[in-house]
Amino acid sequence: MNMLRRGRFAPTPSGLLHIGNAFTALCAWLQIRQAGGQFLLRIEDIDKSRSRPAFAERQIDDLRWLGLDWDEGPQAGGPCAPYYQSGREQLYENALERLKADGRIYPCYCSRADLASIASAPHGLSSEGTSYPGLCRHLTNEERHANETVKAASLRFMMTDESSSFEDAIHRVQNFGREEMGDFIVKRADGMFSYQLAVTVDDAAMEITDVLRGADLLDSTPRQLALYAALGLKPPRFAHVPLLADAEGSRLSKRDKSLTLATLRAEGARPERLVGLIACLAGWLDRLEPVTAQELIPCFHTKQLNKPLISVSDEQLRWLQES
Ligand code: GLU
């Protein structure tokens, strides 16, 4: 039996969407629309100090302008509501309780400065900095009590001693050694749940079968897979698409205001041009031409997406801004 495929786009509302985010969103949407599946939008506003409701509203409006729609999510509703992570903390707490009951969580009192001073710490996954050397893993109860009087603990998930291997739908087999991964934080000392825990709990609760996201998160995947296993959940298929870079090869960031959808829209750019540019960069069209997201559904493939970055030339940007 063919399982109904479910995919999602999950932006963090800490800034405006730029053309790189549009690239990822369009890839995720096309993959699912081509497969006749269901597409979800989830707002990852778990970090309240960085997230703003106004950015979430603007992101939603920009995605609609691009021509995307979603079967579940903000404005559409759905059986997995709420679709804002800030309203889902009880689910993260439940997962944490389960991990604690299974002995997979321990309190950690190390500060960033402590960790930075350990020169011998092995280099870890780039998305989370250096790999945690396990300092607080084996503290005695007395040591824990002594620490508690001076400092609030963060909570770390204990990885097993195994290396991790998984098949990315675009990059094929990925191997991560035990020393690269390290025990990672699932709840910070200030009470904030980590991205790794929240995203895993939500993708599972929302029955996502296909996670397609930016290549900067490729090395988060072994950690999320470890959480799926520890929580007894079935993992989705993962696919990681290239990030967009400028002509010099530097990846675009939320700080580059000129390439946000908001700025492009304010300057009169049309969505069919942005979609056409993305289609050309992804190899779905062989020349620049305006096209709608809907028209691209049969054209989607990932044959040319097996790389970390795609550069956008100045000439392509000029074409985008022509009306
Ligand atoms: N919220 C994350 C971001 O905006 C994406 C998470 C994911 O797709 O797994 O970078």
Short mmCIF file of C-alpha atoms and ligand atoms in Angstrom, two decimals:
data_model
loop_
_atom_site.label_atom_id
_atom_site.label_comp_id
_atom_site.label_asym_id
_atom_site.label_seq_id
_atom_site.Cartn_x
_atom_site.Cartn_y
_atom_site.Cartn_z
CA MET A 1 0.00 0.00 0.00
CA ASN A 2 1.26 3.45 -0.86
CA MET A 3 1.49 5.57 2.26
CA LEU A 4 0.24 9.14 1.93
CA ARG A 5 3.30 11.36 1.91
CA ARG A 6 3.43 14.33 4.24
CA GLY A 7 6.03 17.07 4.08
CA ARG A 8 6.52 20.42 5.71
CA PHE A 9 8.25 23.77 5.70
CA ALA A 10 9.23 24.91 9.19
CA PRO A 11 10.60 28.47 9.29
CA THR A 12 11.91 30.19 12.41
CA PRO A 13 10.30 33.65 12.62
CA SER A 14 13.48 35.44 13.63
CA GLY A 15 13.69 37.48 10.44
CA LEU A 16 12.32 37.91 6.94
CA LEU A 17 12.45 35.10 4.37
CA HIS A 18 15.13 35.55 1.73
CA ILE A 19 15.47 33.89 -1.64
CA GLY A 20 17.42 30.99 -0.08
CA ASN A 21 14.48 30.21 2.22
CA ALA A 22 12.17 30.50 -0.80
CA PHE A 23 14.36 27.92 -2.58
CA THR A 24 13.99 25.43 0.30
CA ALA A 25 10.26 26.08 0.72
CA LEU A 26 9.61 25.62 -2.99
CA CYS A 27 11.60 22.35 -3.09
CA ALA A 28 9.70 20.97 -0.09
CA TRP A 29 6.32 21.99 -1.54
CA LEU A 30 7.05 20.63 -5.05
CA GLN A 31 8.29 17.29 -3.72
CA ILE A 32 5.00 16.74 -1.91
CA ARG A 33 2.68 18.21 -4.56
CA GLN A 34 4.31 16.04 -7.23
CA ALA A 35 3.74 12.98 -5.01
CA GLY A 36 0.08 13.95 -4.41
CA GLY A 37 0.75 14.24 -0.67
CA GLN A 38 -0.10 16.72 2.07
CA PHE A 39 1.97 19.78 2.84
CA LEU A 40 2.20 21.42 6.26
CA LEU A 41 3.52 24.75 7.48
CA ARG A 42 4.89 24.88 11.03
CA ILE A 43 6.22 28.02 12.69
CA GLU A 44 9.28 27.19 14.81
CA ASP A 45 8.99 29.99 17.34
CA ILE A 46 10.32 28.05 20.30
CA ASP A 47 13.11 30.57 20.89
CA LYS A 48 11.03 33.42 22.23
CA SER A 49 13.95 35.82 22.46
CA ARG A 50 14.61 35.56 18.72
CA SER A 51 11.08 35.02 17.36
CA ARG A 52 8.53 37.75 16.59
CA PRO A 53 4.85 37.21 15.67
CA ALA A 54 5.17 39.94 13.04
CA PHE A 55 7.93 37.96 11.27
CA ALA A 56 5.75 34.84 11.29
CA GLU A 57 2.87 36.76 9.70
CA ARG A 58 5.18 38.23 7.11
CA GLN A 59 6.68 34.78 6.31
CA ILE A 60 3.20 33.32 5.84
CA ASP A 61 2.25 36.18 3.52
CA ASP A 62 5.51 35.81 1.53
CA LEU A 63 4.95 32.06 1.07
CA ARG A 64 1.45 32.73 -0.29
CA TRP A 65 2.87 35.40 -2.62
CA LEU A 66 5.32 32.78 -3.91
CA GLY A 67 2.32 30.61 -4.84
CA LEU A 68 2.57 27.98 -2.11
CA ASP A 69 -0.36 26.56 -0.16
CA TRP A 70 -0.60 24.12 2.72
CA ASP A 71 -3.15 21.54 3.83
CA GLU A 72 -2.39 22.10 7.50
CA GLY A 73 -0.81 24.97 9.36
CA PRO A 74 -1.43 28.61 10.28
CA GLN A 75 -4.67 29.90 8.72
CA ALA A 76 -5.51 26.40 7.36
CA GLY A 77 -5.80 24.68 10.78
CA GLY A 78 -5.73 20.89 10.97
CA PRO A 79 -5.79 17.90 13.31
CA CYS A 80 -2.26 18.46 14.66
CA ALA A 81 -2.88 22.06 15.82
CA PRO A 82 -1.32 24.19 17.11
CA TYR A 83 1.16 24.67 14.28
CA TYR A 84 3.24 27.14 16.29
CA GLN A 85 5.90 25.48 18.45
CA SER A 86 5.32 28.01 21.24
CA GLY A 87 1.95 26.28 21.82
CA ARG A 88 3.34 22.75 21.84
CA GLU A 89 5.61 22.74 24.88
CA GLN A 90 3.59 20.12 26.75
CA LEU A 91 4.46 17.62 24.01
CA TYR A 92 8.16 18.36 24.41
CA GLU A 93 7.86 18.02 28.18
CA ASN A 94 6.16 14.62 27.76
CA ALA A 95 8.96 13.41 25.51
CA LEU A 96 11.54 14.68 27.97
CA GLU A 97 9.84 12.82 30.83
CA ARG A 98 9.97 9.64 28.82
CA LEU A 99 13.66 10.07 28.07
CA LYS A 100 14.32 10.80 31.75
CA ALA A 101 12.43 7.68 32.81
CA ASP A 102 14.63 5.67 30.45
CA GLY A 103 17.80 7.15 31.97
CA ARG A 104 18.80 9.03 28.81
CA ILE A 105 18.94 12.52 30.33
CA TYR A 106 21.45 14.07 32.72
CA PRO A 107 21.90 17.56 34.14
CA CYS A 108 24.84 19.55 32.81
CA TYR A 109 26.40 22.53 34.57
CA CYS A 110 29.03 23.45 32.01
CA SER A 111 29.00 26.98 30.66
CA ARG A 112 29.96 27.92 27.11
CA ALA A 113 33.16 29.37 28.53
CA ASP A 114 34.00 26.07 30.28
CA LEU A 115 33.58 24.21 27.03
CA ALA A 116 35.50 26.73 24.96
CA SER A 117 38.45 26.39 27.31
CA ILE A 118 38.80 22.66 26.67
CA ALA A 119 41.18 22.81 23.78
CA SER A 120 41.22 19.07 23.30
CA ALA A 121 37.47 18.80 22.68
CA PRO A 122 37.04 16.91 19.41
CA HIS A 123 35.60 18.90 16.56
CA GLY A 124 31.87 18.30 16.46
CA LEU A 125 28.99 18.80 14.08
CA SER A 126 29.06 22.27 12.59
CA SER A 127 25.39 22.97 13.29
CA GLU A 128 25.95 22.70 17.04
CA GLY A 129 29.57 23.65 17.61
CA THR A 130 32.12 21.39 19.21
CA SER A 131 31.08 17.99 20.45
CA TYR A 132 30.39 17.85 24.19
CA PRO A 133 33.19 15.95 25.95
CA GLY A 134 30.85 14.39 28.52
CA LEU A 135 32.12 16.25 31.60
CA CYS A 136 28.83 16.12 33.54
CA ARG A 137 27.83 12.66 32.36
CA HIS A 138 29.29 10.80 35.29
CA LEU A 139 28.87 13.23 38.18
CA THR A 140 27.94 11.65 41.49
CA ASN A 141 24.74 12.71 43.23
CA GLU A 142 26.80 14.72 45.72
CA GLU A 143 28.53 16.59 42.92
CA ARG A 144 25.16 17.30 41.29
CA HIS A 145 23.72 18.67 44.51
CA ALA A 146 26.76 20.85 45.03
CA ASN A 147 26.46 22.26 41.50
CA GLU A 148 22.75 22.87 41.86
CA THR A 149 23.26 25.34 44.64
CA VAL A 150 25.25 27.60 42.34
CA LYS A 151 23.84 27.07 38.88
CA ALA A 152 20.70 25.95 37.02
CA ALA A 153 21.35 22.86 34.93
CA SER A 154 20.69 22.32 31.27
CA LEU A 155 19.54 18.82 30.35
CA ARG A 156 21.55 16.67 27.98
CA PHE A 157 20.54 13.65 25.97
CA MET A 158 22.96 10.75 26.31
CA MET A 159 23.98 9.36 22.93
CA THR A 160 24.75 5.67 22.66
CA ASP A 161 28.27 4.55 21.79
CA GLU A 162 27.32 3.73 18.23
CA SER A 163 28.19 5.66 15.09
CA SER A 164 25.29 6.77 12.90
CA SER A 165 24.58 5.98 9.30
CA PHE A 166 21.57 7.00 7.25
CA GLU A 167 20.56 7.40 3.64
CA ASP A 168 19.81 10.97 2.63
CA ALA A 169 17.46 11.07 -0.37
CA ILE A 170 19.84 13.45 -2.19
CA HIS A 171 23.30 12.92 -0.67
CA ARG A 172 23.03 9.13 -0.29
CA VAL A 173 24.74 7.33 2.60
CA GLN A 174 25.90 9.61 5.42
CA ASN A 175 28.18 8.35 8.19
CA PHE A 176 28.84 10.12 11.48
CA GLY A 177 31.33 8.84 14.03
CA ARG A 178 30.48 8.67 17.73
CA GLU A 179 33.14 11.29 18.52
CA GLU A 180 31.57 13.81 16.12
CA MET A 181 28.15 13.76 17.73
CA GLY A 182 28.43 14.12 21.50
CA ASP A 183 25.63 14.35 24.07
CA PHE A 184 23.46 17.34 23.18
CA ILE A 185 21.16 19.72 25.06
CA VAL A 186 17.43 19.03 24.95
CA LYS A 187 16.41 21.70 27.45
CA ARG A 188 18.44 24.78 28.25
CA ALA A 189 19.04 26.05 31.77
CA ASP A 190 16.58 28.91 31.08
CA GLY A 191 13.84 26.35 30.32
CA MET A 192 13.87 26.53 26.54
CA PHE A 193 13.53 23.21 24.73
CA SER A 194 16.12 22.63 22.03
CA TYR A 195 15.48 22.64 18.30
CA GLN A 196 16.54 18.97 18.12
CA LEU A 197 13.91 17.78 20.58
CA ALA A 198 11.09 20.04 19.35
CA VAL A 199 11.60 19.26 15.67
CA THR A 200 11.71 15.51 16.30
CA VAL A 201 8.60 15.49 18.50
CA ASP A 202 6.69 17.66 16.01
CA ASP A 203 7.69 15.83 12.83
CA ALA A 204 6.63 12.57 14.49
CA ALA A 205 3.37 13.96 15.94
CA MET A 206 2.49 15.51 12.57
CA GLU A 207 3.24 12.19 10.83
CA ILE A 208 5.76 13.77 8.47
CA THR A 209 7.11 11.17 6.04
CA ASP A 210 9.49 13.47 4.15
CA VAL A 211 11.70 16.11 5.74
CA LEU A 212 13.25 18.29 3.03
CA ARG A 213 15.33 21.19 4.37
CA GLY A 214 18.57 23.12 3.91
CA ALA A 215 21.94 21.36 3.78
CA ASP A 216 23.05 23.29 6.89
CA LEU A 217 20.90 20.84 8.88
CA LEU A 218 22.33 17.66 7.36
CA ASP A 219 24.47 17.08 10.44
CA SER A 220 21.53 17.59 12.82
CA THR A 221 19.97 14.48 11.35
CA PRO A 222 22.02 11.86 13.30
CA ARG A 223 20.95 13.56 16.52
CA GLN A 224 17.33 13.60 15.51
CA LEU A 225 17.57 9.95 14.46
CA ALA A 226 18.93 9.12 17.92
CA LEU A 227 15.89 10.83 19.46
CA TYR A 228 13.49 8.95 17.16
CA ALA A 229 15.09 5.69 18.27
CA ALA A 230 15.05 6.59 21.98
CA LEU A 231 11.39 7.67 21.80
CA GLY A 232 10.36 4.58 19.82
CA LEU A 233 9.25 6.70 16.83
CA LYS A 234 9.49 5.94 13.14
CA PRO A 235 11.82 8.41 11.40
CA PRO A 236 10.90 10.16 8.13
CA ARG A 237 13.00 10.18 4.96
CA PHE A 238 15.45 13.08 4.94
CA ALA A 239 16.55 15.18 1.96
CA HIS A 240 18.88 18.18 2.25
CA VAL A 241 18.94 20.79 -0.51
CA PRO A 242 21.70 23.32 -1.25
CA LEU A 243 21.75 26.76 0.35
CA LEU A 244 21.90 29.75 -1.96
CA ALA A 245 25.09 31.80 -2.05
CA ASP A 246 26.01 35.12 -3.63
CA ALA A 247 28.32 35.44 -6.62
CA GLU A 248 31.36 35.24 -4.30
CA GLY A 249 30.13 31.97 -2.80
CA SER A 250 29.04 33.32 0.64
CA ARG A 251 25.81 31.84 1.82
CA LEU A 252 22.84 34.23 1.98
CA SER A 253 21.62 35.03 5.45
CA LYS A 254 18.66 36.74 7.07
CA ARG A 255 20.92 39.77 7.45
CA ASP A 256 21.11 40.38 3.68
CA LYS A 257 18.12 42.67 3.49
CA SER A 258 18.36 43.21 -0.26
CA LEU A 259 17.45 39.62 -1.04
CA THR A 260 14.49 39.26 1.29
CA LEU A 261 11.14 38.59 -0.31
CA ALA A 262 9.83 41.72 1.45
CA THR A 263 12.40 43.96 -0.27
CA LEU A 264 11.96 42.29 -3.65
CA ARG A 265 8.18 42.70 -3.37
CA ALA A 266 8.49 46.32 -2.33
CA GLU A 267 10.65 46.91 -5.41
CA GLY A 268 7.97 45.42 -7.63
CA ALA A 269 9.48 41.95 -8.32
CA ARG A 270 7.00 39.32 -9.50
CA PRO A 271 6.70 35.86 -7.91
CA GLU A 272 6.90 34.15 -11.33
CA ARG A 273 10.40 35.58 -11.75
CA LEU A 274 11.60 34.34 -8.37
CA VAL A 275 10.11 30.90 -9.04
CA GLY A 276 11.69 30.94 -12.54
CA LEU A 277 15.09 31.85 -11.09
CA ILE A 278 14.86 29.04 -8.51
CA ALA A 279 13.79 26.60 -11.23
CA CYS A 280 16.79 27.54 -13.30
CA LEU A 281 19.20 27.23 -10.34
CA ALA A 282 17.76 23.82 -9.46
CA GLY A 283 17.96 22.55 -13.04
CA TRP A 284 14.19 22.22 -13.58
CA LEU A 285 14.25 24.79 -16.41
CA ASP A 286 17.20 25.32 -18.72
CA ARG A 287 16.79 29.07 -19.10
CA LEU A 288 15.43 31.98 -17.11
CA GLU A 289 11.73 32.45 -17.72
CA PRO A 290 8.80 33.42 -15.51
CA VAL A 291 6.83 30.41 -14.27
CA THR A 292 4.38 29.66 -11.44
CA ALA A 293 4.96 27.20 -8.62
CA GLN A 294 1.96 25.22 -9.87
CA GLU A 295 3.43 24.91 -13.37
CA LEU A 296 6.64 23.46 -11.96
CA ILE A 297 5.02 20.49 -10.19
CA PRO A 298 5.80 18.01 -13.02
CA CYS A 299 9.35 19.40 -13.46
CA PHE A 300 10.65 18.85 -9.90
CA HIS A 301 13.66 16.55 -9.45
CA THR A 302 16.71 16.55 -7.20
CA LYS A 303 19.35 15.35 -9.72
CA GLN A 304 21.31 18.60 -9.57
CA LEU A 305 20.88 19.28 -5.85
CA ASN A 306 23.68 17.07 -4.59
CA LYS A 307 25.87 19.98 -3.38
CA PRO A 308 26.07 22.24 -0.32
CA LEU A 309 25.73 25.59 -2.13
CA ILE A 310 24.39 27.10 -5.34
CA SER A 311 25.67 30.56 -6.32
CA VAL A 312 23.35 33.15 -7.77
CA SER A 313 25.06 35.45 -10.27
CA ASP A 314 24.58 39.21 -10.42
CA GLU A 315 23.09 38.79 -13.88
CA GLN A 316 20.48 36.37 -12.54
CA LEU A 317 19.63 38.82 -9.76
CA ARG A 318 19.21 41.62 -12.28
CA TRP A 319 16.79 39.46 -14.28
CA LEU A 320 14.83 38.76 -11.08
CA GLN A 321 14.40 42.45 -10.42
CA GLU A 322 13.21 43.31 -13.95
CA SER A 323 9.46 43.67 -14.11
N1 GLU B 1 13.34 26.00 11.84
C1 GLU B 1 14.51 25.61 11.13
C2 GLU B 1 15.07 26.79 10.37
O1 GLU B 1 14.37 27.75 10.11
C3 GLU B 1 14.26 24.49 10.13
C4 GLU B 1 14.05 23.21 10.81
C5 GLU B 1 13.90 22.02 9.90
O2 GLU B 1 13.49 22.16 8.73
O3 GLU B 1 14.17 20.92 10.41
O4 GLU B 1 16.24 26.76 10.04
#
